[in-house]
Short mmCIF file of C-alpha atoms (C1' of nucleotides) in Angstrom, two decimals:
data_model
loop_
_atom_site.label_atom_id
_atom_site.label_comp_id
_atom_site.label_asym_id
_atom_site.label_seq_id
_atom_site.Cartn_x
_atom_site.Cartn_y
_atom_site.Cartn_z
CA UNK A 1 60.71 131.31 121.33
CA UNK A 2 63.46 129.53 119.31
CA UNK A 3 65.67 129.13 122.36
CA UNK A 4 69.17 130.04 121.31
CA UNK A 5 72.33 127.70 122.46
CA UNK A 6 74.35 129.73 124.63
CA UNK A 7 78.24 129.15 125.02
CA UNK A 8 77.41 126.43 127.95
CA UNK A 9 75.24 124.58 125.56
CA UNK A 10 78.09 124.62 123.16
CA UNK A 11 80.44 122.16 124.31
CA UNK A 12 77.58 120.05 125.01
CA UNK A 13 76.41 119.88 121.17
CA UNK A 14 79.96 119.13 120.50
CA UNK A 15 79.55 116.12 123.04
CA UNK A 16 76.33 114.83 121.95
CA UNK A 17 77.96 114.56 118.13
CA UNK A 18 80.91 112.61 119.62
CA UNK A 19 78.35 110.14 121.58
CA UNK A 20 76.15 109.84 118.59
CA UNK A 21 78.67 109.04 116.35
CA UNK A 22 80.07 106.46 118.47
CA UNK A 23 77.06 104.88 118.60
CA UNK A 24 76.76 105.12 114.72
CA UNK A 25 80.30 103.60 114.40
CA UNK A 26 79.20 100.86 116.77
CA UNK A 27 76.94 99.03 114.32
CA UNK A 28 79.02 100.40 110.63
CA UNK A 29 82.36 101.19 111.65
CA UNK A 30 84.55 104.46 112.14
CA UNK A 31 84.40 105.10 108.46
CA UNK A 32 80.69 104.18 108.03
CA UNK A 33 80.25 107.97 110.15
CA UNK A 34 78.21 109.80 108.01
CA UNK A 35 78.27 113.72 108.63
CA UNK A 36 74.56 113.87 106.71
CA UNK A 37 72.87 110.97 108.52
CA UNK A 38 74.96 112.45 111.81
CA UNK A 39 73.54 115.95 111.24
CA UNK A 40 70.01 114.25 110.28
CA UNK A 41 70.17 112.23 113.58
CA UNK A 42 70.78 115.64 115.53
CA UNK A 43 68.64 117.80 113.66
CA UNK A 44 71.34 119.48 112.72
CA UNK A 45 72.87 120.93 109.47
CA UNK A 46 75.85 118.82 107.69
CA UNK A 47 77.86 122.60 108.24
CA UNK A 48 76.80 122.70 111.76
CA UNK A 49 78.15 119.34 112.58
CA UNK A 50 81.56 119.07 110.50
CA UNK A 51 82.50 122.80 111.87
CA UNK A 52 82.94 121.29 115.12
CA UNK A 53 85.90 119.21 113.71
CA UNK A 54 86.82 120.08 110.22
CA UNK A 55 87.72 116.99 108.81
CA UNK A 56 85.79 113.68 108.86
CA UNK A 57 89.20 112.41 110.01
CA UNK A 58 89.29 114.51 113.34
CA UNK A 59 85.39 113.79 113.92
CA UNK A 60 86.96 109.90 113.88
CA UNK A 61 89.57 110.40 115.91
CA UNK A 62 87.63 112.38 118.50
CA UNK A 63 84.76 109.55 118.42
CA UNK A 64 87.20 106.44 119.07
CA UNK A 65 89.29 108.85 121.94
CA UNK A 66 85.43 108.64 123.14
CA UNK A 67 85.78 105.14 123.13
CA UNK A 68 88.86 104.38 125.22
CA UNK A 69 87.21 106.84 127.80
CA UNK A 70 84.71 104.51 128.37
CA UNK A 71 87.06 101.48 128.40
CA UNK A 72 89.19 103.50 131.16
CA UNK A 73 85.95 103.94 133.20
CA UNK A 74 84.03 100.48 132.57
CA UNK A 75 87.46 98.70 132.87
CA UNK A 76 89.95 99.63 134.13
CA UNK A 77 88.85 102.34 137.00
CA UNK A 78 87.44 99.67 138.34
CA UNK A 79 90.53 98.23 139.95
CA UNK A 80 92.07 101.24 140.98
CA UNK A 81 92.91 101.35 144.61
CA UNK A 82 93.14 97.53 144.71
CA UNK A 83 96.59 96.52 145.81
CA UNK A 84 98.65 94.86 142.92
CA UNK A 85 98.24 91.03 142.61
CA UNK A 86 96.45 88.19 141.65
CA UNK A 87 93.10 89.12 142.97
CA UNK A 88 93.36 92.67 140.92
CA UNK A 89 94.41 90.67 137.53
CA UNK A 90 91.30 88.60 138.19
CA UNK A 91 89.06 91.57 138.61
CA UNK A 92 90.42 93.41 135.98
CA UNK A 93 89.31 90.31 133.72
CA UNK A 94 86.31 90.44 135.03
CA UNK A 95 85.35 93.80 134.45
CA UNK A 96 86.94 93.53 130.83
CA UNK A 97 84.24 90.36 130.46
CA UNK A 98 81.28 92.82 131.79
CA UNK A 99 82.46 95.34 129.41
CA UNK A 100 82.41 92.96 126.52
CA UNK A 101 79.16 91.55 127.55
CA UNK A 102 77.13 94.71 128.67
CA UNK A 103 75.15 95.53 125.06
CA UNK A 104 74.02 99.03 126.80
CA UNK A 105 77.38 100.21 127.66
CA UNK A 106 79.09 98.34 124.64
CA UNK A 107 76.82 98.23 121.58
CA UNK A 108 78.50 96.55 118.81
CA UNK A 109 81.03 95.23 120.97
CA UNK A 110 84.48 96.14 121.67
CA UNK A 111 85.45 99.46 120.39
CA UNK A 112 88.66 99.23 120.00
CA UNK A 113 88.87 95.41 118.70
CA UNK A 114 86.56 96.67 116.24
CA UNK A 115 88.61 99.55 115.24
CA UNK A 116 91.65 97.61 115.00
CA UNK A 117 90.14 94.50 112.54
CA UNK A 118 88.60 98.31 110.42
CA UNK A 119 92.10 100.16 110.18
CA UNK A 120 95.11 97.71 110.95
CA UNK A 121 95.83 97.74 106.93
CA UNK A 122 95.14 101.51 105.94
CA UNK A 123 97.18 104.39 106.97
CA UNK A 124 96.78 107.34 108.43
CA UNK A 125 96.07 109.43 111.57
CA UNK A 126 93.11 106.75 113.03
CA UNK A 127 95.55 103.83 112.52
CA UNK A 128 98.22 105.47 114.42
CA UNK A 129 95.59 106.10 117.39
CA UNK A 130 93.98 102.74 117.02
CA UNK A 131 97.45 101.15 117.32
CA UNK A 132 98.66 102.63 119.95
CA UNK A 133 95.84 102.15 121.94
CA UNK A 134 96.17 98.93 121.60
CA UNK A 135 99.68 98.74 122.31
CA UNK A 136 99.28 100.72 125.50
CA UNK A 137 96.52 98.13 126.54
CA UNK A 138 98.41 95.30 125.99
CA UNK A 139 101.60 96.76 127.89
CA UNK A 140 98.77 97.34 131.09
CA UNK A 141 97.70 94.36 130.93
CA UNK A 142 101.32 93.05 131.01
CA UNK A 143 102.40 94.90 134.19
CA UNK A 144 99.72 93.99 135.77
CA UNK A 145 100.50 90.29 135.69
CA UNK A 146 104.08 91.45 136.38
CA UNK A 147 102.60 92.92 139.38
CA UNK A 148 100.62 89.62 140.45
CA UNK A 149 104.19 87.78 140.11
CA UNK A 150 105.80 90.27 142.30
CA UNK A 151 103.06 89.53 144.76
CA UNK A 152 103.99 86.37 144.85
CA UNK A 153 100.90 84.98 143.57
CA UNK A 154 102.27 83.34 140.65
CA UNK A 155 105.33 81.54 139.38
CA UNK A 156 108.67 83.52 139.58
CA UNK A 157 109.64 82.32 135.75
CA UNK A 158 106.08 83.23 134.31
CA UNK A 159 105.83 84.62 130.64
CA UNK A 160 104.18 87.82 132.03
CA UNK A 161 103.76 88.99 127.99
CA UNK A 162 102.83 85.24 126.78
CA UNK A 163 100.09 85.63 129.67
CA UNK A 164 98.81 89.19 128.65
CA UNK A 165 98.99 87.99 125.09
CA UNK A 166 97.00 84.93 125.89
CA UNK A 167 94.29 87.01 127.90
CA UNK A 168 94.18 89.11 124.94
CA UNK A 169 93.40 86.56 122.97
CA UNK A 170 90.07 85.15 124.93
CA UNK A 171 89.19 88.16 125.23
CA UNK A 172 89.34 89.07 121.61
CA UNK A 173 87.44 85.69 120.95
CA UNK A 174 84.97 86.36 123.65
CA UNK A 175 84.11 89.29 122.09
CA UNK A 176 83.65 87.95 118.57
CA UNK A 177 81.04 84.78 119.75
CA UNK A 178 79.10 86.94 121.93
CA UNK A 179 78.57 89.84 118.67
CA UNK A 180 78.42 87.42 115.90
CA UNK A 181 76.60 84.48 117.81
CA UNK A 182 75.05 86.13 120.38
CA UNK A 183 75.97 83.23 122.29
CA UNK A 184 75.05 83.52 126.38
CA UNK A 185 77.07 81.33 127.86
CA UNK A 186 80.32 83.27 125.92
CA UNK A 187 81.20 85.01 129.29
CA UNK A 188 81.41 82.17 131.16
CA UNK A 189 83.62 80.44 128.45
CA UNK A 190 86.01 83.67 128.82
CA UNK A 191 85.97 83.64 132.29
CA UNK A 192 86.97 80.22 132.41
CA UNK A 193 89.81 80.19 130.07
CA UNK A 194 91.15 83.41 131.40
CA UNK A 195 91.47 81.80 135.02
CA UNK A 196 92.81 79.11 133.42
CA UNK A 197 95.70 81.28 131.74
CA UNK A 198 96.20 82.76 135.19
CA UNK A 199 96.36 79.63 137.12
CA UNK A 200 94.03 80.36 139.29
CA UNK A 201 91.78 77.13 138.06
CA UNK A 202 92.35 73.44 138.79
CA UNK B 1 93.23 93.29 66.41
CA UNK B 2 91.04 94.41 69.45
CA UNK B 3 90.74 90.77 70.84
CA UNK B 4 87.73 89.89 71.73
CA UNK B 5 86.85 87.25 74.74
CA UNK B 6 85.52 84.16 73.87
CA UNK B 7 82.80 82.30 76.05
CA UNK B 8 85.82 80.61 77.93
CA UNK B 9 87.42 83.91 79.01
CA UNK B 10 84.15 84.97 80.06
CA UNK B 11 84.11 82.83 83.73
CA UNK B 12 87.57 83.72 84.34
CA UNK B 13 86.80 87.42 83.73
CA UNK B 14 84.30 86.78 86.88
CA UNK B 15 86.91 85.21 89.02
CA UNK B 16 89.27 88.40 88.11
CA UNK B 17 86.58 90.74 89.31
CA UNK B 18 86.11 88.22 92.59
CA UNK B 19 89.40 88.15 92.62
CA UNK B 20 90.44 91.66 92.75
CA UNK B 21 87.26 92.22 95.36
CA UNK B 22 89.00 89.69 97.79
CA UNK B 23 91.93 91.93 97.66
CA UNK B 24 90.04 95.26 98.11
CA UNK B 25 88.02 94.21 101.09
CA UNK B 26 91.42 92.78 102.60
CA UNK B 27 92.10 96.45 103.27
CA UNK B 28 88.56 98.43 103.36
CA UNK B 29 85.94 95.59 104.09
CA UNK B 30 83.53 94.01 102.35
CA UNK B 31 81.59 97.49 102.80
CA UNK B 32 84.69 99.42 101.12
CA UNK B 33 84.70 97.29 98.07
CA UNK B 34 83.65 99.58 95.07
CA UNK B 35 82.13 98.64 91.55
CA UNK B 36 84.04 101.83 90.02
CA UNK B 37 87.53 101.37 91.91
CA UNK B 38 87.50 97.77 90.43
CA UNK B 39 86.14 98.71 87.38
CA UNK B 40 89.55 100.92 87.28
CA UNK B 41 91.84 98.31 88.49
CA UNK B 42 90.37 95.60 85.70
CA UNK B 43 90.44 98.08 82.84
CA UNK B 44 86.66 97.64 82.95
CA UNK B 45 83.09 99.39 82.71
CA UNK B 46 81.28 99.65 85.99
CA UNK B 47 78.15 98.27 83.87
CA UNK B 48 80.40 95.31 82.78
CA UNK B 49 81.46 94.71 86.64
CA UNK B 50 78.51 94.78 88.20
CA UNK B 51 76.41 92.88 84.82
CA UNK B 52 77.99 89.41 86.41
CA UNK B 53 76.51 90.15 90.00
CA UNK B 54 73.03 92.06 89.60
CA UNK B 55 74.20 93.68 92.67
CA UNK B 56 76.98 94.87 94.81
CA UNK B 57 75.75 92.48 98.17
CA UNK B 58 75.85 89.76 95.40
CA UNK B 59 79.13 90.62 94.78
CA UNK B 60 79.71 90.71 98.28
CA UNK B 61 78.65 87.37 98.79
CA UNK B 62 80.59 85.73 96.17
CA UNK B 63 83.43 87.81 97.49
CA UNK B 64 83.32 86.02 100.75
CA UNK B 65 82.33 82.97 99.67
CA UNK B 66 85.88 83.26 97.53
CA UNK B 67 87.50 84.18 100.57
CA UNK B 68 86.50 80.66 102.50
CA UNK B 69 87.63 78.92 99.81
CA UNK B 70 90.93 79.90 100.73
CA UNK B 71 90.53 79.09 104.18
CA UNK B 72 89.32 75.53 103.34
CA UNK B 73 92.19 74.68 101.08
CA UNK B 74 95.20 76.67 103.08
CA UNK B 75 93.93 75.29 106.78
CA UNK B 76 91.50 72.43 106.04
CA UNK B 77 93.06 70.36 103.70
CA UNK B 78 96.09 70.22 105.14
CA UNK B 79 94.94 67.70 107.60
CA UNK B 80 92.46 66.16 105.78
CA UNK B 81 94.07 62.68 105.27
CA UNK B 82 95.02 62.51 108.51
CA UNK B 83 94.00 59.67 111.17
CA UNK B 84 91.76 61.74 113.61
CA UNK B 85 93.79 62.72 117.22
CA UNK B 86 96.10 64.84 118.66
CA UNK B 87 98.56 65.04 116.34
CA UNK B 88 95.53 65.88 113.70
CA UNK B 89 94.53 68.67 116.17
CA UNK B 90 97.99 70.40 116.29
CA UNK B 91 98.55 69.85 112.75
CA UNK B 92 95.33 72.21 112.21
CA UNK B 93 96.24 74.68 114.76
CA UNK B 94 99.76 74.78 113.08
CA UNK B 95 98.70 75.33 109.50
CA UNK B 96 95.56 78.21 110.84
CA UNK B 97 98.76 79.73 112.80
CA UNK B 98 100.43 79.57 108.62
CA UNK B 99 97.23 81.33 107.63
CA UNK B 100 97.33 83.69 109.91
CA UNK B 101 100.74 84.80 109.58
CA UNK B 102 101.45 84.38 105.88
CA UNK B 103 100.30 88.39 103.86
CA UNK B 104 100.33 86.63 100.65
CA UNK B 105 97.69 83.68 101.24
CA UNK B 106 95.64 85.91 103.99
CA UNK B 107 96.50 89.69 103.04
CA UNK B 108 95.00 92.15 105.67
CA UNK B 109 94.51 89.21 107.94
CA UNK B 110 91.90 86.40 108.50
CA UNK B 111 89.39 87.28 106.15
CA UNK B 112 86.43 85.94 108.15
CA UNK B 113 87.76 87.58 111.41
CA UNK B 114 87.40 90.83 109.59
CA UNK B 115 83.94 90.41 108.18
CA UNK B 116 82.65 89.16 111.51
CA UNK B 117 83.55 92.76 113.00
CA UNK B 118 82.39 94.18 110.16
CA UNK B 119 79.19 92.65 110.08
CA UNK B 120 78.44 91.21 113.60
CA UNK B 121 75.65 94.53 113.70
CA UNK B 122 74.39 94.43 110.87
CA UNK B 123 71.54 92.49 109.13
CA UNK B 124 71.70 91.34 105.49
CA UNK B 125 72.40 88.59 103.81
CA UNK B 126 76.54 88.83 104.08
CA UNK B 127 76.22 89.10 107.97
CA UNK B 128 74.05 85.90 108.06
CA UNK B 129 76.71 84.05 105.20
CA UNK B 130 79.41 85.34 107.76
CA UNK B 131 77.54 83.66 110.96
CA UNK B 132 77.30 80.51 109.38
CA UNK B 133 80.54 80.26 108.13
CA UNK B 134 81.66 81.04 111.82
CA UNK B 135 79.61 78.73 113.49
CA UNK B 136 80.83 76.20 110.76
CA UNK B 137 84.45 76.69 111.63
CA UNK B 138 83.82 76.53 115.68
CA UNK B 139 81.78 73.06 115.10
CA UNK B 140 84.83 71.52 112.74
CA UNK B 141 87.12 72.64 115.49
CA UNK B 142 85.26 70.98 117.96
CA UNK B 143 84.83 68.09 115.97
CA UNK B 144 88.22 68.14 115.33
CA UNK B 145 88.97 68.21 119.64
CA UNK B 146 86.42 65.32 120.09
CA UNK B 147 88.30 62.97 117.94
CA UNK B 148 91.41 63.88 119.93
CA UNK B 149 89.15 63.02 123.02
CA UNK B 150 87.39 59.42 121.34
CA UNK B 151 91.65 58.35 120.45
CA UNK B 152 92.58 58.95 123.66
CA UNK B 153 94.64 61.92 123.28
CA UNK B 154 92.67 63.74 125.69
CA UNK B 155 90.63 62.92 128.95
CA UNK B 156 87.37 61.87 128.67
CA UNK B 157 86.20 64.59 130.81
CA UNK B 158 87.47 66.93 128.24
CA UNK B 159 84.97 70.13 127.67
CA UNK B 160 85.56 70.28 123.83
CA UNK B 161 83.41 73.29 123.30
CA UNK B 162 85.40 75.08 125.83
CA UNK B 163 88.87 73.75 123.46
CA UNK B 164 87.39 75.18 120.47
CA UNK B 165 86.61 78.35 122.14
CA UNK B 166 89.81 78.54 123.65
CA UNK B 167 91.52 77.67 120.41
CA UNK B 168 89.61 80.26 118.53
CA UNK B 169 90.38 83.00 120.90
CA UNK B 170 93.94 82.67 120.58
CA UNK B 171 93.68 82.34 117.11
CA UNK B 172 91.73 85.73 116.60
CA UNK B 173 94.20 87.64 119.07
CA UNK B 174 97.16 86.22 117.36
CA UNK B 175 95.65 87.73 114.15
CA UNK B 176 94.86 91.05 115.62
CA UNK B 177 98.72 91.41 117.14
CA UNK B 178 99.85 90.11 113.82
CA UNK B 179 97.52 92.87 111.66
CA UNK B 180 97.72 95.63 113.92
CA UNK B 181 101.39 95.29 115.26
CA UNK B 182 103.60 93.66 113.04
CA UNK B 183 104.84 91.69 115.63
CA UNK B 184 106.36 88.48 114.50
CA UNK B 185 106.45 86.94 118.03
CA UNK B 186 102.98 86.85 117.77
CA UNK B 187 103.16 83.57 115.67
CA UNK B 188 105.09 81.43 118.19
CA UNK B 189 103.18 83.12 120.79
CA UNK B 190 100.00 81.65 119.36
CA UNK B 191 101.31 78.26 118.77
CA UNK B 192 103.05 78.30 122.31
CA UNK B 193 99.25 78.79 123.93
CA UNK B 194 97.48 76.40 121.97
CA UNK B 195 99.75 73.26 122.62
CA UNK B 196 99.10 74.39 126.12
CA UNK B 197 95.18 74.52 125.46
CA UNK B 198 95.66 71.00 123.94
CA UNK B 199 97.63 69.89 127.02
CA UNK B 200 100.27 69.44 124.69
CA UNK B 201 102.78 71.45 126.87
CA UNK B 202 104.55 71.12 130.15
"C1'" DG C 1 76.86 150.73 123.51
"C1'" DA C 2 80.42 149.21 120.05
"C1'" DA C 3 83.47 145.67 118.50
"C1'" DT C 4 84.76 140.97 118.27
"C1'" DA C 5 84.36 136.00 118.45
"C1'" DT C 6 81.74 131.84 118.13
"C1'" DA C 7 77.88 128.51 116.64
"C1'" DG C 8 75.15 127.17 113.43
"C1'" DC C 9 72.49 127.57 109.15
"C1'" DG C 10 71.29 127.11 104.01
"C1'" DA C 11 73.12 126.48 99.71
"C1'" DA C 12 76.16 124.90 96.74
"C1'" DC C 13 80.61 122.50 95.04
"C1'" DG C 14 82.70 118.47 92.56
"C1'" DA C 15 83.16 113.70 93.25
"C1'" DT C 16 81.64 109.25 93.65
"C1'" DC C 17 78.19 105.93 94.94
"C1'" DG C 18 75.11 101.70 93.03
"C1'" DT C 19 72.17 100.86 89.40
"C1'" DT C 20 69.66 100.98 84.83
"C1'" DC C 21 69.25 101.41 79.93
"C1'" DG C 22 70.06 100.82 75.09
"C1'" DT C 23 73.47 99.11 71.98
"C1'" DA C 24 77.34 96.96 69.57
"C1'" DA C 25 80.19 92.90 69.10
"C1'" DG C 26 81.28 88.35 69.22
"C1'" DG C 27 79.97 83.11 69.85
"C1'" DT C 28 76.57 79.42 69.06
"C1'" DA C 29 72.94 76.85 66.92
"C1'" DA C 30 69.46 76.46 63.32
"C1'" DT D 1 73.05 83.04 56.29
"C1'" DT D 2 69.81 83.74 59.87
"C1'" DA D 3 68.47 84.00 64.49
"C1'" DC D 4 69.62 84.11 69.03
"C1'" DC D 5 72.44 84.61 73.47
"C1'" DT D 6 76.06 86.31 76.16
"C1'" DT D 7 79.40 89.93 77.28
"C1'" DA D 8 80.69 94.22 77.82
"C1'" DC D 9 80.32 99.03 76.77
"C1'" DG D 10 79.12 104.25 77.18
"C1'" DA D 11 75.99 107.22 79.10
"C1'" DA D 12 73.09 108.66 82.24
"C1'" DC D 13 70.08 108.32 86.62
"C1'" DG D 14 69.21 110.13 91.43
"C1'" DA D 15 71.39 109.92 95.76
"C1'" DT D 16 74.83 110.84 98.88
"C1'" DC D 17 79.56 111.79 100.04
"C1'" DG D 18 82.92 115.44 102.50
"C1'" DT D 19 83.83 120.08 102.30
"C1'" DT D 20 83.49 125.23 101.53
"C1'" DC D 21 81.25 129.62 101.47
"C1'" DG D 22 78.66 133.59 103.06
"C1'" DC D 23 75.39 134.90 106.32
"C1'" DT D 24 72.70 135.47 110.79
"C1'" DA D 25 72.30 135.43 115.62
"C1'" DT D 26 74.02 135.06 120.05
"C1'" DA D 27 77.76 135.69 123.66
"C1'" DT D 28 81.69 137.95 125.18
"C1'" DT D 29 84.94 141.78 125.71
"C1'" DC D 30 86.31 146.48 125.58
#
DNA sequence: GAATATAGCGAACGATCGTTCGTAAGGTAA
DNA sequence: TTACCTTACGAACGATCGTTCGCTATATTC
């Protein structure tokens, strides 16, 4: 009996702390990971948990780099393969809207929204991560309305960053009625407003 | 010597300590706010801190409550005055933009933005103070829209809950950009898609 | 089979958390 | 002056924080 881990099993234990603790972040925030309560959620020992990392800092770090994984797969693998254009922007707002509205694959709501509102005034290694995730989302989402203009699908003199701001924005505010209001008909609103921003609505 | 505080002082030594707490949780949260740390910064006891609140969610509240206070008299009653309409609209989106973008009135960023996140999944008395305070703001905007609508400034077939979500999306992205990036388009940015929410732009 | 590396444990560390208690010092009212 | 009431203090409380240490047991490599 008492079935030891083998080396297999290791990278896996490592795993499972990264997916627990996003989940923990989810409802009390990067810094509300606790390595006791962690360790107590995993049976583990506080020693046994923290020597996978170090430093609470790296167990953050590795937990939100958890969280853009899943925004790459919800998000935005799901337009890869489509040609560039309007029909791809659309669908790539879409997806975002399922992402923000999914509570299973999304509890607490946007990772990365919440990160940013938790660390955009302290410094450190987290910030740095947080903000440049953000910045390389926002530049994305810029080429790919760049990309729908090239099409041809809209205007030649369109504000491709006033747009990805602007989609940015409902989507930010999307994300903040459906957490704190738990308000259903939030994803419609979004969905509206962001065809709207696109053009692609009377 | 060794001054002691009248009755008088007394109240204002509250507002210090709510003070100072406004400022801490502009940078760590409402969560991050602790008794000792602003026991330290007021040249206080941590039994003398917490003696005016009972308790640190007390202190919490109070904290936020401060916090909409500013919000009322920086954004609200800068229009109030005004003869409902358009121009009443703008003139609110104009001085929330001033809110937003101004570190001395709004330091670390719209205050109730950041509690929302913070609190959205979580129960407790803050995150319900929070959700009403939200739901507050989103019915005043909508008011404010419907006025717009009733003097003409808009179509009749205007969806004013779909303005006021609109407007509060772009609002809560331009705060995030602002926070998180420094980036001091993001003010005219803001303003540029909310005249066009408003129809106020070709 | 011997040597090495890795994973995880239990225990302990100093620090800080929110909160409680008893007390001293002033202001206020009789 | 006497009797309160408020304010704030110092000290201590148990709990929990992140981190470190030495040790055991397994897996891997020679």
């Amino acid at each position: 009996m008492s079935p030891r881990r083998s080396a297999q099993d290791t990278l896996a234990t490592r795993d499972k702390i990264v997916d627990r603790a996003r989940l923990l972040a989810a409802s009390d925030g990067l810094e509300g990971i606790t390595i006791g309560r962690l360790a107590d959620d995993l049976g583990m020992s506080k020693a046994g948990v923290i020597g996978h990392f170090g430093t609470k800092e790296t167990l953050q770090l590795a937990t939100f780099a958890a969280a853009v994984d899943v925004f790459q797969h919800e998000v935005i693998d799901r337009v890869t393969g489509m040609p560039p254009g309007l029909d791809r922007l659309l669908r790539l707002c879409a997806a975002w809207l399922d992402y923000l509205d999914d509570g299973n694959v999304s509890p607490g709501g946007c990772f990365l929204t919440a990160a940013a509102s938790e660390f955009d005034g302290r410094p450190g290694q987290v910030h740095d991560a947080v903000a440049k995730a953000g910045r390389r989302w926002l530049r994305f989402l810029e080429a790919q309305v760049r990309a729908a203009v090239d099409a041809g699908d809209l205007p030649g003199d369109t504000d491709t960053e006033q747009i990805a701001f602007e989609l940015n924005g409902i989507a930010v505010g999307t994300n903040q009625v459906i957490q704190l209001h738990h308000d259903p008909r939030a994803r419609e609103r979004g969905w509206r407003a962001m065809r709207r921003v696109c053009g692609a609505l009377g």
